[in-house]
Coordinates of C-alpha atoms in Angstrom, one line a residue:
Chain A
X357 CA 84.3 129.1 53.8
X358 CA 86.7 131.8 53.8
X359 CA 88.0 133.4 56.7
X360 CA 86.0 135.8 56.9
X361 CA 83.6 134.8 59.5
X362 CA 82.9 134.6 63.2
X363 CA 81.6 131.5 64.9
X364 CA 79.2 131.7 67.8
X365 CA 81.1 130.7 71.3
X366 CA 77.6 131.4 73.8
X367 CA 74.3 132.1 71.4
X368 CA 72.2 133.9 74.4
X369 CA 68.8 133.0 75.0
X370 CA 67.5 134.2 71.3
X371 CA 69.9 135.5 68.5
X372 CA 68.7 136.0 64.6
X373 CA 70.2 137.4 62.1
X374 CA 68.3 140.2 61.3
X375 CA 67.8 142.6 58.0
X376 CA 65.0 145.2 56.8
X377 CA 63.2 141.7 56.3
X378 CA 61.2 140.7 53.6
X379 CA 58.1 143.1 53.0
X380 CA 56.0 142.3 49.4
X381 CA 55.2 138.8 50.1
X382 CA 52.2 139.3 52.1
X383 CA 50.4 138.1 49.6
X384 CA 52.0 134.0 49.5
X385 CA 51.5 134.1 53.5
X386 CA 55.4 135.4 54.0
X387 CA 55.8 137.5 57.1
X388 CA 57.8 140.9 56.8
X389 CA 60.2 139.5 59.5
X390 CA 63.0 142.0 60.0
X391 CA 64.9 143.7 63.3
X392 CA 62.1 144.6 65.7
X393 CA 64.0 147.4 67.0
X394 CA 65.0 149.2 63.3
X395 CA 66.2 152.6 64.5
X396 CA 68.7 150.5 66.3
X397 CA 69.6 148.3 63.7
X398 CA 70.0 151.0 61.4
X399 CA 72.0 153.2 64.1
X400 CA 74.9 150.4 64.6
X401 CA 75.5 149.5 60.8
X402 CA 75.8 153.2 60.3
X403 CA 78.3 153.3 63.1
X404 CA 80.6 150.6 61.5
X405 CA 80.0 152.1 58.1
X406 CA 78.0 149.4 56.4
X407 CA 75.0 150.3 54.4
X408 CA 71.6 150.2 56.4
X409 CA 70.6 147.0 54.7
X410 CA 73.1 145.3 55.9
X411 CA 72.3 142.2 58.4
X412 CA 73.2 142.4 62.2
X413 CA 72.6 140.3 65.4
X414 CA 69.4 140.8 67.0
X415 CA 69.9 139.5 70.8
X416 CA 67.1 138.6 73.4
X417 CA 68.0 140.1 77.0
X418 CA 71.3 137.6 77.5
X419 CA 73.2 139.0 74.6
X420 CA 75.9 136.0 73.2
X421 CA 79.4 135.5 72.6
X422 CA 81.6 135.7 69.3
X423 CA 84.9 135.0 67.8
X424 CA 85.2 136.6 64.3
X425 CA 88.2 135.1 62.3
X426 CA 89.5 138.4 60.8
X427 CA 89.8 141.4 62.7
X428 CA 86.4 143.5 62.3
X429 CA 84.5 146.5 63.4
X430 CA 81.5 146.2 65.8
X431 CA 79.1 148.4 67.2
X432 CA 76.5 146.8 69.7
X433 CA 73.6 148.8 70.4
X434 CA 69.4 149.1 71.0
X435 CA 69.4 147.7 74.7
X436 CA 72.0 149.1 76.6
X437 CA 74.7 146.1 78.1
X438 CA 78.2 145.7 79.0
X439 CA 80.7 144.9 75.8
X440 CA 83.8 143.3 76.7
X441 CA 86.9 141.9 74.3
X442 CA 89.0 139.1 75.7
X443 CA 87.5 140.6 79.3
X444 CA 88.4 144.1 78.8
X445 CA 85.2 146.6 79.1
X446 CA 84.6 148.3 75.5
X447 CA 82.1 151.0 74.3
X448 CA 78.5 150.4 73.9
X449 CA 76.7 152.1 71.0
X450 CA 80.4 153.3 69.1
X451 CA 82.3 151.7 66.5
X452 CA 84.8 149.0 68.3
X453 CA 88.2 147.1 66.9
X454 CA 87.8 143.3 67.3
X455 CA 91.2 141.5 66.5
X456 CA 91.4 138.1 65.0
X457 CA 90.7 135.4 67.9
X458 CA 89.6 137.5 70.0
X459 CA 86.4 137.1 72.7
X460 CA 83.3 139.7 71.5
X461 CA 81.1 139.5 74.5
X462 CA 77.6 140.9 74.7
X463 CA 76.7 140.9 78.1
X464 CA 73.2 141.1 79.3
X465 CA 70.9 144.1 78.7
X466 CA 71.1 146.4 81.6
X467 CA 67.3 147.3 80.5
X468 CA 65.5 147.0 77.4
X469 CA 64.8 143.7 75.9
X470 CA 67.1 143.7 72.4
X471 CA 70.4 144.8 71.5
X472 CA 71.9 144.7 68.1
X473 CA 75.6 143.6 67.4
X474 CA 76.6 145.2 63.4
X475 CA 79.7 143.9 62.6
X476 CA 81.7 145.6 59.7
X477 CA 80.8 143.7 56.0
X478 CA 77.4 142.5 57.7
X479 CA 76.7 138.9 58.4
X480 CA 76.6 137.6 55.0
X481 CA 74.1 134.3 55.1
X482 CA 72.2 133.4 51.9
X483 CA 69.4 135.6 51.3
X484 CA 65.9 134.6 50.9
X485 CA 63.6 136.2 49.2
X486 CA 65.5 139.2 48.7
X487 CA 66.4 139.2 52.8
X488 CA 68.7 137.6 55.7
X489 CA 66.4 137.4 58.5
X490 CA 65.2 134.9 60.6
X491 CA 61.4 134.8 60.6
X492 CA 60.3 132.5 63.5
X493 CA 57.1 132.0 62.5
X494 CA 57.4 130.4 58.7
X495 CA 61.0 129.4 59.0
X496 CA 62.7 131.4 56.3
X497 CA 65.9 132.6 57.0
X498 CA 68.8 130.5 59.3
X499 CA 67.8 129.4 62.1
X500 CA 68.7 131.0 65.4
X501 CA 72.2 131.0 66.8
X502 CA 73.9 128.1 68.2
X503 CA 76.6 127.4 70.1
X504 CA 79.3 127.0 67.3
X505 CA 77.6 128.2 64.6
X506 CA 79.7 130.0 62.2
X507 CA 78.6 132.8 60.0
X508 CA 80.5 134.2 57.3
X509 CA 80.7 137.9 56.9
X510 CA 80.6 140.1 53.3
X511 CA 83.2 142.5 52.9
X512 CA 83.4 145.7 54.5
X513 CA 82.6 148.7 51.9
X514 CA 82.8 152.0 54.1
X515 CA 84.8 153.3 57.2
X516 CA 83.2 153.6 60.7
X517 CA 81.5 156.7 62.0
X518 CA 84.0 158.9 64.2
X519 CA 82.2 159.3 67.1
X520 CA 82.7 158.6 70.8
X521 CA 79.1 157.4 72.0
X522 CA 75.9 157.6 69.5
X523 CA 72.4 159.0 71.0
X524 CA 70.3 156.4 71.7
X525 CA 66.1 156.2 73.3
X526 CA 66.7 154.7 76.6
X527 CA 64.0 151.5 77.1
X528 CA 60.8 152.5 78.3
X529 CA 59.6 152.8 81.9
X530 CA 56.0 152.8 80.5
X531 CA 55.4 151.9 77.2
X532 CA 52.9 154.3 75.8
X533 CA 51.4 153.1 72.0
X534 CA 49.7 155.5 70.1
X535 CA 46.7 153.8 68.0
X536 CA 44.1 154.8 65.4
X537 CA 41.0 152.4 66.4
X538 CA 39.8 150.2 63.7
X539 CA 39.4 148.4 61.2
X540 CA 37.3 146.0 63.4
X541 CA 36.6 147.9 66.5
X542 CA 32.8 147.6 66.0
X543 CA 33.3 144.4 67.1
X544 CA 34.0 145.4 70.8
X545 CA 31.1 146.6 73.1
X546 CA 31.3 150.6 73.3
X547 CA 32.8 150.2 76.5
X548 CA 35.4 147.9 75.9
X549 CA 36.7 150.4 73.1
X550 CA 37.1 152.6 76.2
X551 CA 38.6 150.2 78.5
X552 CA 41.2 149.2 76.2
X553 CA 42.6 153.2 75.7
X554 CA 41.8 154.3 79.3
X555 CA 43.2 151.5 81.4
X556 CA 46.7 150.2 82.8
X557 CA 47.9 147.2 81.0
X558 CA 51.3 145.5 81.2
X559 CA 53.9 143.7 78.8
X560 CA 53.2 139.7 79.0
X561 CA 56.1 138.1 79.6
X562 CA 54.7 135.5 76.9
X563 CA 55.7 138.4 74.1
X564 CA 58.0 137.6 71.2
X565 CA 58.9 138.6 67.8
X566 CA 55.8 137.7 66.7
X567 CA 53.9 139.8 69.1
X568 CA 53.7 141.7 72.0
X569 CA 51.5 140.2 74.2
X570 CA 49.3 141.9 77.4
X571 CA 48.0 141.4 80.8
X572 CA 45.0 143.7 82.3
X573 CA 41.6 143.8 81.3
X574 CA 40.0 141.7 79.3
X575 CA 37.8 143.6 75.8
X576 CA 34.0 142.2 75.8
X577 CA 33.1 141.7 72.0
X578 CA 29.8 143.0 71.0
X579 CA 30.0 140.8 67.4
X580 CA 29.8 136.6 68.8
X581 CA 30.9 134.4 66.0
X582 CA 33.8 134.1 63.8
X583 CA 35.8 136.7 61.3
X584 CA 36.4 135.0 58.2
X585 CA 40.4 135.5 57.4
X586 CA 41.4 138.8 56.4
X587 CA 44.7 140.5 56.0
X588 CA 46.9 142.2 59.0
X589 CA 49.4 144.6 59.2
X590 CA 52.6 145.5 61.1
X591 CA 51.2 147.0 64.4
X592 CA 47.8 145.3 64.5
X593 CA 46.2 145.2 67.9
X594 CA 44.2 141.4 67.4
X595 CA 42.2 140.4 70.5
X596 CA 41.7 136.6 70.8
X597 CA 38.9 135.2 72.8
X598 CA 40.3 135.9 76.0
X599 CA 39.9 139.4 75.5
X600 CA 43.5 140.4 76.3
X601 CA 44.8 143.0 73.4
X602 CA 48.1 141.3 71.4
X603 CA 50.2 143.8 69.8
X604 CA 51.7 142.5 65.6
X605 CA 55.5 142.6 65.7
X606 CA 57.8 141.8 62.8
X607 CA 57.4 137.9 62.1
X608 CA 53.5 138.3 62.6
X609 CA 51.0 135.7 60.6
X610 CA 49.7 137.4 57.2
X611 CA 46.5 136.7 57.8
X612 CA 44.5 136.3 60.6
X613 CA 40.9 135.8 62.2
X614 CA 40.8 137.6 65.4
X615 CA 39.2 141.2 65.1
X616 CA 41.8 143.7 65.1
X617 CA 40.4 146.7 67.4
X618 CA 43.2 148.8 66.9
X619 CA 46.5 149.6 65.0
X620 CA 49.6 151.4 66.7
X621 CA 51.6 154.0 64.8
X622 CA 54.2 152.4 63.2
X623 CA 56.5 155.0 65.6
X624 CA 56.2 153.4 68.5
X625 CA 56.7 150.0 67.7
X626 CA 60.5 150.1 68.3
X627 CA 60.2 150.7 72.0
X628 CA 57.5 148.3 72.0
X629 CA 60.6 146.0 70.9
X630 CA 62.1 146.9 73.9
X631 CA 60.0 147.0 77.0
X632 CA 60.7 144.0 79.4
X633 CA 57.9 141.9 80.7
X634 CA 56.1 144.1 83.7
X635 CA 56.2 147.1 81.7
X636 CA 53.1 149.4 82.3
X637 CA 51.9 149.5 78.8
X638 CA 48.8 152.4 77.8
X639 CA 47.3 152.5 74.5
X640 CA 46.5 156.0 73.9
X641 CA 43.9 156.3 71.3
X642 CA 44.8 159.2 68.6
X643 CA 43.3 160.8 64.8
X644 CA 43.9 159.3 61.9
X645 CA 46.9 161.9 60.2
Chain B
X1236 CA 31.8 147.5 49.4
X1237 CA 33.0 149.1 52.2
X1238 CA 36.7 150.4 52.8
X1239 CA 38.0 150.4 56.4
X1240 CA 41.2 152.6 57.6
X1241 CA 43.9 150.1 59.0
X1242 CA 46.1 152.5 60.5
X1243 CA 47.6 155.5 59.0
X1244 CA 48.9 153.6 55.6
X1245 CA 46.8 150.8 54.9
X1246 CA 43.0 150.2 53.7
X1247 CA 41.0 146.8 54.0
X1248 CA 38.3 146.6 51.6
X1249 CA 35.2 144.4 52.3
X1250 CA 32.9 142.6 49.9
X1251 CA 30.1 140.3 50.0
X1252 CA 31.3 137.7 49.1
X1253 CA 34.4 135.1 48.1
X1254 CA 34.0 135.6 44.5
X1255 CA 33.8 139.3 44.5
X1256 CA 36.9 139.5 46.9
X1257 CA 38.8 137.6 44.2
X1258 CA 37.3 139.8 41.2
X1259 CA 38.5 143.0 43.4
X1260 CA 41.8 141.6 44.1
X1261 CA 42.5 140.6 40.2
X1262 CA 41.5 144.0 39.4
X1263 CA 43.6 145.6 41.7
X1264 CA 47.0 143.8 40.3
X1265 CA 45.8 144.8 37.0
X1266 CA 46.1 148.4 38.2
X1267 CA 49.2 148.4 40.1
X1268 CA 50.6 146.1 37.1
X1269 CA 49.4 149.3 34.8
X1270 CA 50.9 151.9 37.0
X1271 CA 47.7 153.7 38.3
X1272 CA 47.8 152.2 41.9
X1273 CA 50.8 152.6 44.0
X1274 CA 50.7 149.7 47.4
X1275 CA 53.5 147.6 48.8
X1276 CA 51.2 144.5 49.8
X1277 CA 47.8 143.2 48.4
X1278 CA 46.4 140.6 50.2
X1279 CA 43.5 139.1 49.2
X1280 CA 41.3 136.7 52.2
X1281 CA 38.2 135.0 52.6
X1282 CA 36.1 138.5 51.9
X1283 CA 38.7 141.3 52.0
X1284 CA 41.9 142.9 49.9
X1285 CA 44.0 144.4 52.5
X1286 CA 46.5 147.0 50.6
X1287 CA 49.5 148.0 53.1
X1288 CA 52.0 150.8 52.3
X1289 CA 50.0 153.2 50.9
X1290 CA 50.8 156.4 50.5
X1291 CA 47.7 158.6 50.2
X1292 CA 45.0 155.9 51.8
X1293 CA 42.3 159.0 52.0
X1294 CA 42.2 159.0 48.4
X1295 CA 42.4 156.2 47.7
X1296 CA 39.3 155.1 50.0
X1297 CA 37.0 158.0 48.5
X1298 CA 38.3 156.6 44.8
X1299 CA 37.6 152.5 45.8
X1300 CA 34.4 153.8 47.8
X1301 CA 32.9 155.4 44.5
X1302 CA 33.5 152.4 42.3
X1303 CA 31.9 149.3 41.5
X1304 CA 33.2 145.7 42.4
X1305 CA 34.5 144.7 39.2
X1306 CA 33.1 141.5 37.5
X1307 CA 35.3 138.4 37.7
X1308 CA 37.7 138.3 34.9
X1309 CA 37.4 134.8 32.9
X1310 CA 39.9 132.6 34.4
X1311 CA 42.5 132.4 31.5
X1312 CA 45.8 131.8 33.3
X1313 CA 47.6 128.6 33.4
X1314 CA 46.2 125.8 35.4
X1315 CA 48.6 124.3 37.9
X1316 CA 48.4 120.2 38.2
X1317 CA 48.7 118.4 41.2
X1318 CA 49.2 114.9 40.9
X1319 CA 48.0 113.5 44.0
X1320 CA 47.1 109.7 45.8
X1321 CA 43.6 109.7 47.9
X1322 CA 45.2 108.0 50.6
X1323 CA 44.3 110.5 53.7
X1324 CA 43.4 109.2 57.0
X1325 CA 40.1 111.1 56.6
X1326 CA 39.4 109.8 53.5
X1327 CA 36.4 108.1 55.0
X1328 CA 34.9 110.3 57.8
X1329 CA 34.9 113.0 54.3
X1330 CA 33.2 109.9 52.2
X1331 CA 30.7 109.5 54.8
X1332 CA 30.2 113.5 55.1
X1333 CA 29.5 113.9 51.4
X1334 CA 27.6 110.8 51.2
X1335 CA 29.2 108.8 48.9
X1336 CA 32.3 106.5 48.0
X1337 CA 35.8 106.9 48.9
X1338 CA 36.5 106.3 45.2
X1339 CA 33.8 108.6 44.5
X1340 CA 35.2 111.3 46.3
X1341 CA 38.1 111.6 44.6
X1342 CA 36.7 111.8 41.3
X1343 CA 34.4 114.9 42.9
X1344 CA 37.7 116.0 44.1
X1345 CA 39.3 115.6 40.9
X1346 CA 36.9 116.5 38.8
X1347 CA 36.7 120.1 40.3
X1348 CA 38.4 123.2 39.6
X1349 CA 40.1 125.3 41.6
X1350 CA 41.2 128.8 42.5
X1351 CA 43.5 129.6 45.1
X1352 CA 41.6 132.3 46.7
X1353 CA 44.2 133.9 49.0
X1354 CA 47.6 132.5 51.1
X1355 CA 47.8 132.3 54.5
X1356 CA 49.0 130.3 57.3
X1357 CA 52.3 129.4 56.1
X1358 CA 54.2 130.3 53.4
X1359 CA 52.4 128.2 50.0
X1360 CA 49.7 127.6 52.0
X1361 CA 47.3 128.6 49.4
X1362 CA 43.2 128.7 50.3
X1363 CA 41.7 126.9 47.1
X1364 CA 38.1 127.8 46.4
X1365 CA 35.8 125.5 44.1
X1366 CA 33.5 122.8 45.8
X1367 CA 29.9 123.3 45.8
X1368 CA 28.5 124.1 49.4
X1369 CA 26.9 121.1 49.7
X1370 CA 30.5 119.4 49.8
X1371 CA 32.2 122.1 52.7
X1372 CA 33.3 119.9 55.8
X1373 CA 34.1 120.7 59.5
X1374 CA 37.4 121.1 60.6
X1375 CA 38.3 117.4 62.8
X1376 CA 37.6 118.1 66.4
X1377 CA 40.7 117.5 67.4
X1378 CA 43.8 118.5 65.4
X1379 CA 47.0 116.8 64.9
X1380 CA 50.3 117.6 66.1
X1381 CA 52.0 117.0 63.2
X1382 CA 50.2 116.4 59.7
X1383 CA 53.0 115.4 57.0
X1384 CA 54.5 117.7 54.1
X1385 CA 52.1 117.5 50.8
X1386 CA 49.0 116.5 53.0
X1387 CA 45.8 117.4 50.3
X1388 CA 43.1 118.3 53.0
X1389 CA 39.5 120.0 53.4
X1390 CA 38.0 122.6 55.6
X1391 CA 35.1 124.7 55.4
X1392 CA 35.1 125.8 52.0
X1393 CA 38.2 125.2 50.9
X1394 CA 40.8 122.4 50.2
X1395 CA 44.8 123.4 50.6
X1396 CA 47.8 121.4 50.7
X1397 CA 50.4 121.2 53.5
X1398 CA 54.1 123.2 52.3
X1399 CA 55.9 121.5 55.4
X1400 CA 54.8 119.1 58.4
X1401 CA 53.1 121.2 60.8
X1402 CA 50.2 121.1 63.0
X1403 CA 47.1 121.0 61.4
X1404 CA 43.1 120.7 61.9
X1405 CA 41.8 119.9 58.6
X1406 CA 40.7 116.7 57.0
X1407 CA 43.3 115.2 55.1
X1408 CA 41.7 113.0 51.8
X1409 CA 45.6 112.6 49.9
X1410 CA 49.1 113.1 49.1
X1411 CA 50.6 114.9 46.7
X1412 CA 54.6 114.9 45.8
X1413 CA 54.2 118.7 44.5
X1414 CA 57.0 121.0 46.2
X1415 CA 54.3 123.8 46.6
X1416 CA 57.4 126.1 48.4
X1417 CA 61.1 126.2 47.5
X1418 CA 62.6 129.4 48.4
X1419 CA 65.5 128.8 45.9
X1420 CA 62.9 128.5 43.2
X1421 CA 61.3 130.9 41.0
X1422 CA 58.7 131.4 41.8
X1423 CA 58.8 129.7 45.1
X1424 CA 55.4 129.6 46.1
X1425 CA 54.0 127.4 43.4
X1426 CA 50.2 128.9 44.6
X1427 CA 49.7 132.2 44.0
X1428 CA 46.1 134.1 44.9
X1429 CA 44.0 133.4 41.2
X1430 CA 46.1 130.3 40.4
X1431 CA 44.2 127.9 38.5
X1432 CA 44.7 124.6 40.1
X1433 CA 43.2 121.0 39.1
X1434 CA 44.4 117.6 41.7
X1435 CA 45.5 114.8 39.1
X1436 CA 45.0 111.2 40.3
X1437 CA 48.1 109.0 40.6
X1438 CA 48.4 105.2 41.8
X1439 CA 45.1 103.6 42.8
X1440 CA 42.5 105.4 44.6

């Protein structure tokens, strides 16, 4: 390995390497997979001039710890957190200087639930499939950080973004999700459709990348039996058998057999990506466009 | 058939039945393969063709709505071998569910063709449809924690095989040594939905 790379001195609680992911395999049972929070991800390899594609760091509430070999250009962004090098406060959400050897440290989210560390070249693992992201739920991609891993990093192809601090949505302090009901919300009594876009819910602290899960009340299904396995997509509101409403994220299955009552515009699924467990969470029911 | 909105991009078209879902699916390749149907995903399942990343799904509905589910096309692609051993640990409970030998049950098994009907569960997990009703089986009441890579098992209608060790409730009658996923291979799902698929018997049964 070359020296362009960084190795991994504290790996948080959950860091992938995330990407666009890998839409088109639906089909063979692949998840999309992909950076939950893609505005973000977008935003912070803009900053430090790589292309959107480009992989970045995806961090779960506890940030992590780097060392890059080579002097690079960061940005972190997405959940807002203290950036320190070698113990010095930095900028959060502009392009940053890392020398060689020294401490990157992403400190815990001050809200919000993910921020996004782009570092100049992108972290350059081998692709599968056509992306770099860890999908948790099929295992494609590397595995999550570890202390000590090291990653190598492609070269930098464009200069950083000249600003001071880039615009960012701040976390939610209710997460509202727009939804167009269907394709299976005639399996739900008539007044469970109504419970589920008139009343409080909040974000389960059992939610990952997989999917945003919900506590408040239960939807009554007015269809017993099973669905036979049909197709889901990005945003799918499934409801298991205890009722409670669990929102598709990025690595969800391909195929599922819970009804899915709902599906939330694909806008609001990066604040979704952000809202800490205890977040009032609505579903607001709205037209088809 | 009916065609359901999913959301503001995606359609989920339901038929009567497995075969027709398969017929609808085959034809809806051939279109996007011909240019006429523009969709990021199709994904075919147990009675449905879900097609994601569409751009104009009104259309599209009122079009799919006004047409007829095509009629299968005759299965003329390649037919994928497995070699396999009928060694599973349910070899016997399945013997004694279909009535007959364990020998026997392999040669049924064997004897059968298959199509993978859709993929699901895990990447080269392929659903493979072809056993008479008569010959569908329960799930085991209990699942294992961990049922080995290559596992050839039954449930409900359809046999799969197991891409990786994971955790699994269906009734495992054999082995095969087939690497059904490799990402660095192309393809690397070695089952694809319409894949013709026969199990090959190795070693003694």
């Amino acid at each position: 390995m070359t020296d362009r790379a960084l190795s991994v001195v504290r790996a948080g609680a959950l860091t992938t390497v995330q990407d666009g992911g890998r839409p088109g395999h639906a089909h063979l049972g692949v998840p999309r997979s992909g950076a939950l929070d893609a505005p973000a991800a977008a935003l912070v390899n803009r900053l430090v001039g790589n292309p959107p594609e480009a992989a970045v760091l995806e961090t779960t509430l506890n940030g992590c710890a780097l060392r890059p070999r080579r002097p690079v250009t960061v940005a972190v962004g997405g959940a807002p957190c203290p950036v320190t090098v070698d113990g010095r406060p930095v900028a959060w959400g502009a392009p940053v200087r890392v020398p060689a050897g020294a401490l990157l440290d992403v400190g815990a989210a001050v809200r919000g639930v993910r921020s996004y560390v782009a570092l100049s070249g992108g972290v350059a693992v081998e692709p599968v499939l056509g992306s770099r992201a860890t999908d948790l739920l099929s295992g494609l991609g590397p595995p999550p950080l570890t202390d000590g891993t090291v990653l190598p990093l492609g070269p930098p192809v464009g200069s950083h973004a000249c600003v001071d601090v880039a615009p960012q949505p701040a976390p939610p302090a209710e997460l509202v999700l727009r939804v167009t009901l269907g394709p299976r919300d005639d399996w739900f009594t008539p007044a469970a459709a109504g419970t589920f876009t008139s009343r409080a819910y909040r974000v389960s602290a059992a939610s990952n990348r997989i999917g945003l899960r919900t506590e408040g009340p239960a939807l009554e299904r007015a269809v017993g039996g099973e669905l036979p396995s049909e197709g889901v997509v990005l945003g799918a509101v499934q409801v298991p058998p205890d009722g409670r409403p669990v929102v598709f994220l990025a690595d969800h299955p391909t195929t599922g057999g819970y009804p899915v009552i709902a599906v939330v515009t694909a806008g609001d699924l990066p604040a979704a990506a952000q809202a800490v467990p205890g977040t009032p969470l609505r579903f607001v029911a709205v037209r088809r466009r | 058939m009916r065609v359901l909105p999913v959301g503001d991009r995606a359609l989920l078209v339901e038929v009567s039945s497995g075969d027709e879902a398969q017929a609808l699916h085959a034809e809806l390749v051939r279109r996007r393969a011909e240019g006429s149907l523009t969709v990021r995903e199709i994904v075919p399942a147990a009675r449905t063709v879900l097609l994601d990343g569409l751009d104009d799904p009104v259309r599209l509905a009122s079009e799919l709505t006004a047409t007829e589910v095509p009629v299968a096309p005759p299965r003329t692609g390649e037919v994928v071998e497995l070699p396999v051993r009928y060694d599973g640990p349910d070899l016997a409970d399945v013997a004694a569910l279909w009535g007959m030998s364990e020998p026997e049950v392999a040669r049924v098994h064997a004897g059968t063709e298959f199509l993978v009907a859709f993929c699901g569960f895990a990447p080269g997990f392929g659903y493979l449809t072809g056993l008479p009703p008569h010959l569908h089986v329960p799930r085991r009441t209990t699942p294992r924690t961990a049922v080995p890579a290559g596992s050839v098992a039954l449930a409900g209608p359809y046999t799969g095989v197991y891409p990786h060790a994971s955790p699994g409730g269906w009734q495992l009658i054999g082995t095969t040594g087939a690497v059904l996923w490799d990402h660095a291979r192309v393809p690397a799902a070695l089952l694809s939905p319409g894949t013709r698929v026969r199990f090959v018997p190795v070693g003694p049964s």
